[in-house]
Amino acid sequence: MSLGGLARRMVSEGLLSEDEALTATKESSREKRGLVPYLVENDLVNSTKIAMLAADEFGSPIFDLDAYDFEQYPRDLIANNLILAHHAIPLIKRGTRLFVAVSDPTNLIAIDEIKFHTGLSIESVLVDESKLQSAIEKVTDDASDAFDDLDDEGLDDLDVVDTKSKDDEDTVADGSDDAPVVRFINQMLLNAIKKGASDLHFEPYEKTYRVRFRIDGVLQNVAKPPIGLGPKMAARLKVMSNLDISERRVPQDGRIKLKISKNKAIDFRVNTLPTLFGEKIVMRILDPSSAKMGIDALGYEEEQKDMYLTALEKPQGMILVTGPTGSGKTVSLYTGLNILNREGINISTAEDPVEINLEGINQVNVNNKVGLDFAAALRSFLRQDPDIIMVGEIRDLETASIAIKAAQTGHMVMSTLHTNSAGETLTRMLNMGVPAFNLATTVNLIIAQRLARRLCSKCKAPAEIPLDVLEKEGFSPELAKTATLYTPVGCDSCNKGYKGRVGIYEVVRITPAVSRIIMEEGNSIQLNEQFAKEGFNSLRKSGLVKAASGVTSLEEVNRVTTD
């Protein structure tokens, strides 16, 4: 495969090696994507450098999309699928001319196809790729359009898709039809999606009622409705979730599928909990796109990513992902499953509950009420000719024993545990009663992880921290000297100086020396010492690397990790 003009220029300028350019060209072609979006999304070349290089190469000025008024965006001129397919958006129409923003001027196929569909003369406008991606998300996001178009009347009748199983014999009582309550609930759900929240909390207390959103891992107060509306809001949410509104004494679990436009639906997982002053309801927003972000977007260091990919390609063994609730374990597992999800492989998962539907993977909802627990699902999987098995969580010896057996008999097994570090994961399995020999010879890789908030790239400010303080925090002398630390500031584009989250990982391969410690039933302290000898970064050290590179702040690393 030969290199195009822009790729050749990047090689000559030293932004890419020839091998990297050839690989990127091949991979972007295989994925049916443009070269520039591929390079930027995989952090191979900075988007601003590409734009400046393209401007010099083709003699074209760079247009700043931040200065573009989206009020004049020519809606309905180009279909969203065409915009997404060719990574280009129309900016303005003047007579028979249409100005189209592109990040790669060599993308002539896009220009020709847009010209064909619109019948207009096309003039390309060079823009920064990262800004173009944000603009594309803005103009093609049906959810945003739905929010903009919703008026008071629209809030009354949002379409809640019935998720109740046809063979479910339970009956659901009619719920509250109180219009203000309906509108308030719908507004809260829509606001949560717009703000990128992961969870919603509806909480009754003796004299107050509050609604909180978890945004970037931190809960924030968003509303304080009258306390008297609490029971009505609980009833409304339970009706939307197909739950029994007459049962207030025991917890219930349900789901909501909220259709906010013709092509956009959002899933919520709902749990109710009887508290002293009423039912607390927590809703988890299930985002299918998070399972398909790709491993490069998760925040693994290069060596850690290579270890994970190598472990995934092994024909048998076990990969364990560990961390507290909300640390991103499911996304790490789903990302691995998506990498393995090919036509010739049979993948089965047992989850409690299944959060996101993955096409081509057989997913089973654990149901303890009918005897379908993780162990029962695992036993059934072994009779289903599996290649890859994913167990939502190893909670007991029976599940652990079956998973170990599966990993020893030619299957790749992936699972999670709720432990704080890689060393504690191994000792927890030993304490469960798993024989040390089986553990030492079966586990290939352990990933312990946390999620830290990303610093906003637009407003973060340099932080002046003395070297001796950095060394006390755990920085090595070498890292302390080269570190460029930043502190959060806050702007219109972020949430108090942070925007989004990034993973912090401890990735440990089970080496012969580690296996010996396991065989001797060593404790987590001995294991952690051996991990350090072999160069595996602890969670704390991985977090400090992220802080040193300006991805997150030292305060955030301190919040999510310990020594």
Coordinates of C-alpha atoms in Angstrom, one line a residue:
M1 CA 0.0 0.0 0.0
S2 CA 1.4 3.4 -1.0
L3 CA 1.3 6.6 1.1
G4 CA -1.0 9.5 0.1
G5 CA 0.3 13.1 -0.1
L6 CA -0.6 14.1 3.4
A7 CA 0.8 10.9 4.9
R8 CA 4.0 11.3 3.0
R9 CA 4.3 14.9 4.3
M10 CA 3.8 13.8 7.9
V11 CA 6.6 11.2 7.4
S12 CA 8.9 13.8 5.9
E13 CA 8.2 16.2 8.8
G14 CA 8.9 13.5 11.4
L15 CA 5.4 13.3 12.8
L16 CA 5.2 9.6 11.8
S17 CA 7.6 6.9 10.9
E18 CA 7.0 5.3 7.5
D19 CA 6.0 2.1 9.2
E20 CA 3.5 4.0 11.4
A21 CA 2.1 5.8 8.4
L22 CA 1.7 2.6 6.4
T23 CA 0.0 0.9 9.3
A24 CA -2.3 3.8 10.0
T25 CA -3.2 4.0 6.3
K26 CA -4.0 0.3 6.2
E27 CA -6.0 0.3 9.4
S28 CA -8.0 3.4 8.6
S29 CA -8.8 1.8 5.2
R30 CA -9.8 -1.5 6.8
E31 CA -12.1 0.4 9.3
K32 CA -13.5 2.4 6.4
R33 CA -12.5 5.7 8.0
G34 CA -10.4 8.7 7.0
L35 CA -6.7 8.7 7.8
V36 CA -6.8 12.0 9.8
P37 CA -9.7 10.9 12.1
Y38 CA -7.8 7.6 12.7
L39 CA -4.6 9.4 13.6
V40 CA -6.2 11.8 16.0
E41 CA -8.5 9.3 17.8
N42 CA -5.6 7.0 18.4
D43 CA -3.4 9.9 19.6
L44 CA -0.8 9.2 16.9
V45 CA -0.5 12.9 15.8
N46 CA -1.9 16.1 17.3
S47 CA -4.9 17.4 15.4
T48 CA -3.5 21.0 15.4
K49 CA -0.2 19.9 13.9
I50 CA -2.1 18.0 11.1
A51 CA -4.2 21.0 10.3
M52 CA -1.1 23.3 10.1
L53 CA 0.7 20.8 7.9
A54 CA -2.3 20.4 5.6
A55 CA -2.7 24.2 5.4
D56 CA 1.0 24.5 4.3
E57 CA 0.8 21.5 1.9
F58 CA -2.3 22.6 0.1
G59 CA -2.1 26.4 0.5
S60 CA -5.4 26.5 2.4
P61 CA -6.2 28.7 5.5
I62 CA -7.5 27.0 8.6
F63 CA -11.1 28.0 9.7
D64 CA -11.7 28.0 13.4
L65 CA -14.9 26.1 14.1
D66 CA -15.2 27.7 17.6
A67 CA -16.1 30.9 15.7
Y68 CA -18.8 29.2 13.7
D69 CA -22.4 30.2 14.5
F70 CA -24.4 26.9 14.4
E71 CA -27.6 28.9 14.2
Q72 CA -26.8 29.2 10.4
Y73 CA -26.1 25.5 10.0
P74 CA -27.9 24.3 6.9
R75 CA -30.1 21.6 8.4
D76 CA -31.6 18.9 6.2
L77 CA -29.2 19.7 3.4
I78 CA -27.0 16.6 4.0
A79 CA -28.2 13.4 5.7
N80 CA -26.5 12.5 9.0
N81 CA -25.3 9.2 7.6
L82 CA -23.5 11.0 4.8
I83 CA -21.9 13.4 7.4
L84 CA -20.8 10.4 9.5
A85 CA -19.6 8.3 6.6
H86 CA -17.4 11.1 5.1
H87 CA -16.5 13.0 8.2
A88 CA -17.5 16.4 6.7
I89 CA -20.2 18.9 7.6
P90 CA -21.8 21.7 5.6
L91 CA -21.2 25.2 7.0
I92 CA -23.0 27.6 4.8
K93 CA -24.8 27.8 1.4
R94 CA -24.4 30.7 -0.8
G95 CA -26.4 30.5 -4.1
T96 CA -25.2 27.3 -5.8
R97 CA -22.1 27.0 -3.7
L98 CA -21.9 24.9 -0.5
F99 CA -18.9 25.4 1.9
V100 CA -18.0 22.1 3.6
A101 CA -15.7 21.6 6.6
V102 CA -13.1 18.8 6.2
S103 CA -10.0 18.0 8.1
D104 CA -8.4 16.1 5.2
P105 CA -8.4 18.1 1.9
T106 CA -7.4 14.9 0.0
N107 CA -10.8 13.3 0.8
L108 CA -12.1 13.9 -2.7
I109 CA -14.6 11.0 -2.5
A110 CA -16.5 12.9 0.2
I111 CA -16.6 16.1 -1.8
D112 CA -17.8 14.2 -4.9
E113 CA -20.5 12.4 -3.0
I114 CA -21.8 15.5 -1.3
K115 CA -21.8 17.3 -4.6
F116 CA -23.9 14.4 -6.1
H117 CA -26.4 14.4 -3.3
T118 CA -26.9 18.2 -3.1
G119 CA -26.4 19.2 -6.7
L120 CA -24.3 22.1 -5.5
S121 CA -20.8 23.2 -6.2
I122 CA -18.7 22.2 -3.2
E123 CA -15.8 24.3 -1.7
S124 CA -13.9 22.6 1.0
V125 CA -12.9 24.5 4.2
L126 CA -9.9 23.1 6.2
V127 CA -10.6 22.7 9.9
D128 CA -9.0 21.1 13.0
E129 CA -10.0 17.5 13.3
S130 CA -10.8 17.5 17.0
K131 CA -13.1 20.5 16.5
L132 CA -14.6 18.9 13.5
Q133 CA -15.4 15.8 15.6
S134 CA -17.1 17.9 18.2
A135 CA -19.1 19.7 15.5
I136 CA -20.2 16.5 13.9
E137 CA -21.4 15.2 17.2
K138 CA -23.3 18.4 17.8
V139 CA -25.1 18.4 14.4
T140 CA -25.8 14.7 14.2
D141 CA -26.9 14.1 17.8
D142 CA -30.6 13.3 17.6
A143 CA -30.8 13.5 21.4
S144 CA -29.6 17.1 21.4
D145 CA -32.2 17.9 18.7
A146 CA -34.8 16.2 20.7
F147 CA -33.9 18.4 23.8
D148 CA -33.9 21.6 21.7
D149 CA -37.3 20.8 20.2
L150 CA -39.0 19.8 23.5
D151 CA -41.4 22.4 24.9
D152 CA -43.7 22.0 27.9
E153 CA -46.1 19.9 25.9
G154 CA -43.3 17.6 24.8
L155 CA -42.3 16.9 28.3
D156 CA -45.8 15.5 29.0
D157 CA -45.6 12.6 26.6
L158 CA -42.1 11.3 26.1
D159 CA -42.3 7.8 24.6
V160 CA -41.4 5.2 27.2
V161 CA -40.8 1.9 25.4
D162 CA -42.4 -1.1 27.1
T163 CA -39.6 -3.4 28.2
K164 CA -41.8 -5.9 30.1
S165 CA -41.2 -9.5 29.0
K166 CA -44.1 -11.1 27.2
D167 CA -44.0 -14.1 29.5
D168 CA -43.8 -12.0 32.6
E169 CA -47.0 -12.9 34.5
D170 CA -46.7 -10.1 37.1
T171 CA -49.3 -7.3 36.7
V172 CA -48.4 -3.7 37.0
A173 CA -50.8 -1.2 38.6
D174 CA -51.6 2.0 36.9
G175 CA -49.3 4.8 38.0
S176 CA -49.6 8.4 38.7
D177 CA -50.9 10.6 35.9
D178 CA -50.1 13.8 37.8
A179 CA -48.9 16.0 34.9
P180 CA -46.4 18.2 36.9
V181 CA -44.8 15.0 38.3
V182 CA -44.6 13.4 34.8
R183 CA -43.0 16.6 33.4
F184 CA -40.5 16.9 36.2
I185 CA -39.4 13.3 35.9
N186 CA -39.0 13.5 32.2
Q187 CA -37.0 16.8 32.6
M188 CA -34.7 15.1 35.1
L189 CA -34.0 12.2 32.8
L190 CA -33.3 14.4 29.8
N191 CA -31.1 16.7 31.8
A192 CA -29.1 13.8 33.1
I193 CA -28.4 12.6 29.6
K194 CA -27.5 16.1 28.4
K195 CA -25.0 16.6 31.2
G196 CA -23.4 13.2 30.7
A197 CA -24.4 11.8 34.1
S198 CA -23.9 8.1 34.9
D199 CA -26.5 7.8 37.7
L200 CA -29.6 9.7 39.0
H201 CA -30.5 9.5 42.7
F202 CA -34.1 10.4 43.9
E203 CA -33.8 10.6 47.7
P204 CA -36.5 11.2 50.4
Y205 CA -35.6 12.5 53.8
E206 CA -37.7 13.6 56.8
K207 CA -38.1 17.3 55.8
T208 CA -36.5 17.5 52.4
Y209 CA -36.3 15.7 49.1
R210 CA -33.4 15.9 46.7
V211 CA -32.3 14.8 43.3
R212 CA -28.6 14.2 42.5
F213 CA -26.7 13.4 39.4
R214 CA -23.4 11.5 39.4
I215 CA -21.2 13.4 36.8
D216 CA -17.7 12.3 36.2
G217 CA -17.9 10.1 39.3
V218 CA -19.0 12.8 41.8
L219 CA -22.6 13.3 43.0
Q220 CA -24.1 16.8 42.6
N221 CA -27.4 18.3 43.8
V222 CA -29.6 19.3 40.9
A223 CA -33.1 19.8 42.4
K224 CA -35.0 20.0 45.6
P225 CA -38.7 19.2 44.8
P226 CA -41.4 19.5 47.5
I227 CA -41.2 16.6 50.0
G228 CA -44.9 15.9 49.3
L229 CA -44.2 14.9 45.7
G230 CA -41.8 12.1 46.8
P231 CA -44.4 9.2 46.8
K232 CA -45.8 10.4 43.4
M233 CA -42.3 10.5 41.8
A234 CA -41.6 7.0 43.1
A235 CA -44.9 5.8 41.7
R236 CA -44.2 7.4 38.3
L237 CA -40.7 5.9 38.1
K238 CA -41.9 2.5 39.1
V239 CA -44.7 2.6 36.4
M240 CA -42.1 3.6 33.8
S241 CA -39.9 0.7 35.0
N242 CA -42.7 -1.9 34.9
L243 CA -42.5 -2.4 38.7
D244 CA -45.3 -3.0 41.2
I245 CA -46.2 0.4 42.7
S246 CA -48.2 -1.3 45.5
E247 CA -45.1 -3.0 46.9
R248 CA -43.1 -0.5 49.0
R249 CA -41.5 -2.9 51.6
V250 CA -38.9 -4.6 49.5
P251 CA -36.3 -3.5 46.9
Q252 CA -37.2 -3.9 43.2
D253 CA -35.2 -3.8 40.0
G254 CA -36.4 -2.7 36.6
R255 CA -35.5 -1.0 33.3
I256 CA -36.6 2.0 31.4
K257 CA -36.1 2.5 27.6
L258 CA -36.8 6.2 26.9
K259 CA -37.3 7.0 23.3
I260 CA -36.4 10.6 22.8
S261 CA -36.4 10.7 19.0
K262 CA -37.1 8.5 16.0
N263 CA -33.6 7.1 16.0
K264 CA -32.5 7.6 19.6
A265 CA -33.4 5.6 22.7
I266 CA -31.7 5.6 26.1
D267 CA -31.8 2.7 28.6
F268 CA -31.9 3.1 32.4
R269 CA -31.4 0.5 35.0
V270 CA -33.6 1.2 38.0
N271 CA -33.4 0.1 41.6
T272 CA -35.8 1.0 44.4
L273 CA -34.9 0.8 48.1
P274 CA -37.3 1.3 51.1
T275 CA -35.7 3.8 53.4
L276 CA -36.9 5.4 56.7
F277 CA -38.8 8.2 54.9
G278 CA -39.9 6.6 51.6
E279 CA -38.4 4.8 48.6
K280 CA -35.0 5.9 47.3
I281 CA -34.6 5.3 43.6
V282 CA -31.3 5.1 41.8
M283 CA -31.1 5.0 38.0
R284 CA -28.0 4.0 36.0
I285 CA -27.8 5.4 32.5
L286 CA -26.6 2.6 30.2
D287 CA -24.5 4.0 27.3
P288 CA -23.9 1.4 24.5
S289 CA -21.2 3.6 23.0
S290 CA -19.0 3.1 26.1
A291 CA -18.7 -0.6 25.3
K292 CA -17.3 0.3 21.8
M293 CA -14.9 3.1 22.6
G294 CA -11.8 0.9 21.7
I295 CA -9.0 0.1 24.0
D296 CA -7.0 3.2 23.1
A297 CA -9.7 5.4 24.6
L298 CA -9.6 3.8 28.1
G299 CA -6.3 5.2 29.3
Y300 CA -4.0 2.2 29.5
E301 CA -0.3 3.0 29.3
E302 CA 1.2 1.4 26.2
E303 CA 2.9 -1.5 28.0
Q304 CA -0.3 -2.2 30.0
K305 CA -2.4 -2.2 26.8
D306 CA 0.1 -4.7 25.2
M307 CA -0.2 -7.0 28.1
Y308 CA -4.0 -6.9 28.0
L309 CA -4.1 -7.6 24.2
T310 CA -1.6 -10.4 24.6
A311 CA -3.6 -12.1 27.3
L312 CA -6.8 -11.8 25.2
E313 CA -5.2 -13.7 22.3
K314 CA -4.3 -16.7 24.5
P315 CA -6.4 -19.7 23.8
Q316 CA -7.1 -20.5 27.5
G317 CA -6.6 -19.1 31.0
M318 CA -8.3 -16.4 33.1
I319 CA -8.3 -12.6 33.0
L320 CA -9.5 -10.9 36.2
V321 CA -10.6 -7.3 36.4
T322 CA -11.0 -5.8 39.9
G323 CA -12.0 -2.6 41.6
P324 CA -14.9 -1.0 43.5
T325 CA -18.4 -0.4 42.1
G326 CA -18.3 2.3 39.4
S327 CA -14.6 1.9 38.5
G328 CA -15.2 0.9 34.9
K329 CA -14.7 -2.9 35.2
T330 CA -17.6 -3.7 32.9
V331 CA -16.3 -1.3 30.2
S332 CA -12.9 -3.0 30.3
L333 CA -14.4 -6.4 30.0
Y334 CA -16.8 -5.3 27.1
T335 CA -13.9 -3.7 25.3
G336 CA -12.0 -7.0 25.5
L337 CA -15.0 -9.0 24.3
N338 CA -15.5 -6.6 21.3
I339 CA -11.9 -7.3 20.3
L340 CA -12.5 -11.0 20.5
N341 CA -16.0 -10.9 18.9
R342 CA -15.4 -12.6 15.5
E343 CA -17.4 -14.9 13.4
G344 CA -15.4 -18.0 14.3
I345 CA -15.7 -17.6 18.1
N346 CA -18.5 -18.5 20.4
I347 CA -18.8 -16.0 23.3
S348 CA -21.2 -16.4 26.3
T349 CA -21.6 -14.0 29.3
A350 CA -23.4 -14.3 32.6
E351 CA -24.2 -10.9 34.1
D352 CA -26.2 -9.5 37.0
P353 CA -27.8 -7.7 35.2
V354 CA -26.9 -7.5 31.4
E355 CA -26.3 -3.7 31.1
I356 CA -25.5 -3.3 27.4
N357 CA -26.6 -5.6 24.5
L358 CA -23.6 -6.7 22.4
E359 CA -24.4 -8.0 19.0
G360 CA -22.9 -11.5 18.3
I361 CA -22.4 -12.3 22.0
N362 CA -24.7 -14.7 23.9
Q363 CA -25.6 -12.7 27.1
V364 CA -27.5 -14.3 30.1
N365 CA -29.2 -12.4 32.9
V366 CA -28.5 -14.0 36.2
N367 CA -31.8 -14.7 38.1
N368 CA -31.3 -16.1 41.6
K369 CA -35.0 -16.4 42.2
V370 CA -35.3 -19.2 39.7
G371 CA -31.9 -20.8 40.5
L372 CA -30.0 -19.2 37.6
D373 CA -26.9 -18.0 39.5
F374 CA -23.4 -17.5 38.1
A375 CA -22.5 -21.1 38.8
A376 CA -25.6 -22.5 37.1
A377 CA -24.9 -20.3 34.0
L378 CA -21.3 -21.4 33.9
R379 CA -22.2 -25.1 34.0
S380 CA -24.6 -24.6 31.1
F381 CA -22.0 -22.6 29.1
L382 CA -19.6 -25.6 29.3
R383 CA -22.2 -27.6 27.4
Q384 CA -22.7 -24.9 24.8
D385 CA -19.3 -25.4 23.0
P386 CA -17.8 -22.0 24.2
D387 CA -14.6 -20.4 23.2
I388 CA -14.8 -17.3 25.5
I389 CA -16.8 -17.1 28.8
M390 CA -17.4 -13.9 30.8
V391 CA -18.7 -14.2 34.3
G392 CA -20.0 -10.9 35.7
E393 CA -18.5 -11.6 39.2
I394 CA -16.8 -14.4 41.1
R395 CA -18.6 -14.3 44.5
D396 CA -18.2 -17.8 45.9
L397 CA -16.1 -20.9 45.8
E398 CA -18.5 -22.8 43.5
T399 CA -18.4 -20.1 40.8
A400 CA -14.6 -19.8 41.2
S401 CA -14.1 -23.6 40.9
I402 CA -16.2 -23.9 37.7
A403 CA -14.5 -20.8 36.2
I404 CA -11.0 -22.3 37.0
K405 CA -12.1 -25.6 35.5
A406 CA -13.3 -23.9 32.3
A407 CA -10.0 -22.0 32.1
Q408 CA -8.0 -25.2 32.5
T409 CA -10.0 -27.1 29.7
G410 CA -9.3 -24.9 26.7
H411 CA -11.5 -21.8 27.4
M412 CA -10.7 -18.1 27.9
V413 CA -12.5 -17.0 31.1
M414 CA -13.0 -13.3 32.0
S415 CA -14.4 -12.1 35.3
T416 CA -14.5 -9.4 38.0
L417 CA -13.9 -9.3 41.7
H418 CA -14.5 -6.5 44.2
T419 CA -11.0 -6.1 45.6
N420 CA -8.7 -3.1 45.8
S421 CA -5.5 -4.3 44.1
A422 CA -4.1 -7.2 42.1
G423 CA -2.4 -8.7 45.1
E424 CA -5.6 -8.7 47.1
T425 CA -7.4 -10.4 44.2
L426 CA -5.1 -13.4 44.4
T427 CA -5.4 -13.7 48.2
R428 CA -9.2 -13.3 48.0
M429 CA -9.3 -16.3 45.7
L430 CA -7.1 -18.3 48.0
N431 CA -9.3 -17.4 51.0
M432 CA -12.3 -18.5 49.1
G433 CA -10.8 -22.0 49.0
V434 CA -9.4 -22.1 45.4
P435 CA -6.3 -24.4 45.5
A436 CA -3.1 -22.5 45.1
F437 CA -1.9 -24.7 42.3
N438 CA -5.0 -24.1 40.2
L439 CA -4.8 -20.4 40.8
A440 CA -1.1 -20.2 39.9
T441 CA -1.5 -22.1 36.7
T442 CA -4.7 -20.6 35.5
V443 CA -4.7 -16.9 35.9
N444 CA -2.9 -15.1 33.1
L445 CA -3.6 -11.4 33.9
I446 CA -5.1 -9.2 36.6
I447 CA -6.3 -5.7 36.0
A448 CA -7.0 -3.5 39.0
Q449 CA -8.6 -0.1 38.1
R450 CA -10.1 3.2 39.1
L451 CA -11.7 6.1 37.2
A452 CA -10.2 9.6 37.7
R453 CA -11.6 12.8 36.3
R454 CA -9.8 14.3 33.3
L455 CA -8.7 17.9 33.5
C456 CA -10.4 20.2 31.1
S457 CA -8.0 20.9 28.2
K458 CA -9.3 24.4 27.7
C459 CA -8.9 25.8 31.2
K460 CA -6.4 23.7 33.2
A461 CA -3.6 25.8 34.7
P462 CA 0.0 24.8 35.5
A463 CA 0.6 23.9 39.2
E464 CA 3.9 24.8 40.8
I465 CA 4.7 22.0 43.3
P466 CA 8.2 21.7 44.9
L467 CA 10.2 18.6 44.1
D468 CA 10.4 17.5 47.7
V469 CA 6.6 17.5 47.9
L470 CA 6.3 15.5 44.7
E471 CA 8.7 12.9 46.0
K472 CA 6.8 12.7 49.3
E473 CA 3.6 12.0 47.2
G474 CA 5.4 9.0 45.6
F475 CA 6.9 10.5 42.4
S476 CA 10.3 8.9 41.5
P477 CA 13.1 11.5 41.4
E478 CA 13.3 11.2 37.6
L479 CA 9.5 11.6 37.1
A480 CA 9.4 14.5 39.5
K481 CA 11.9 16.4 37.5
T482 CA 10.1 15.9 34.2
A483 CA 6.5 16.2 35.5
T484 CA 4.2 18.9 34.2
L485 CA 1.4 19.1 36.7
Y486 CA -1.9 21.1 36.3
T487 CA -4.7 22.1 38.5
P488 CA -8.4 22.5 37.7
V489 CA -9.8 26.0 37.0
G490 CA -13.3 25.8 35.6
C491 CA -14.9 27.2 32.4
D492 CA -18.1 27.0 30.4
S493 CA -17.0 23.8 28.7
C494 CA -16.4 21.7 31.8
N495 CA -17.5 20.8 35.3
K496 CA -15.4 22.7 37.9
G497 CA -12.2 22.1 35.9
Y498 CA -12.9 18.5 34.8
K499 CA -14.4 17.0 31.8
G500 CA -14.8 13.2 31.3
R501 CA -12.9 10.4 33.1
V502 CA -9.9 8.3 32.4
G503 CA -8.9 4.9 33.7
I504 CA -6.0 4.4 36.1
Y505 CA -4.7 0.8 36.0
E506 CA -2.5 -1.8 37.7
V507 CA -1.9 -4.5 35.1
V508 CA -0.1 -7.6 36.4
R509 CA 1.0 -10.6 34.4
I510 CA 1.4 -13.9 36.4
T511 CA 5.1 -14.6 36.0
P512 CA 6.9 -17.7 37.3
A513 CA 8.1 -15.7 40.4
V514 CA 4.5 -14.6 41.1
S515 CA 3.3 -18.2 40.7
R516 CA 5.8 -19.4 43.3
I517 CA 4.5 -16.9 45.8
I518 CA 0.9 -18.0 45.1
M519 CA 2.0 -21.7 45.5
E520 CA 3.4 -20.8 48.9
E521 CA 0.1 -19.0 49.7
G522 CA 1.9 -15.7 50.2
N523 CA 0.1 -12.6 51.3
S524 CA -0.8 -9.5 49.3
I525 CA 2.3 -7.6 50.7
Q526 CA 4.7 -10.2 49.3
L527 CA 2.8 -10.2 46.0
N528 CA 2.9 -6.4 45.7
E529 CA 6.7 -6.4 46.4
Q530 CA 7.2 -8.9 43.6
F531 CA 5.0 -6.9 41.3
A532 CA 7.2 -3.8 42.0
K533 CA 10.4 -5.9 41.3
E534 CA 9.1 -6.9 38.0
G535 CA 8.2 -3.4 36.9
F536 CA 4.4 -3.5 37.2
N537 CA 3.1 -0.1 38.2
S538 CA 0.8 0.0 41.2
L539 CA -2.5 2.0 40.9
R540 CA -0.8 4.8 42.8
K541 CA 2.2 4.9 40.4
S542 CA 0.0 4.7 37.3
G543 CA -2.1 7.6 38.7
L544 CA 1.1 9.7 39.2
V545 CA 2.1 9.1 35.6
K546 CA -1.3 10.4 34.5
A547 CA -0.8 13.5 36.7
A548 CA 2.7 14.0 35.5
S549 CA 1.5 14.1 31.9
G550 CA -1.3 16.6 32.6
V551 CA -4.2 14.2 32.0
T552 CA -5.5 14.6 35.6
S553 CA -4.6 16.5 38.7
L554 CA -2.6 15.3 41.7
E555 CA -5.7 16.0 43.9
E556 CA -7.7 13.6 41.8
V557 CA -5.1 10.9 42.0
N558 CA -5.1 11.3 45.8
R559 CA -8.9 11.0 45.8
V560 CA -9.0 7.7 43.9
T561 CA -5.8 6.0 45.0
T562 CA -3.7 5.3 48.1
D563 CA -0.1 4.3 48.7

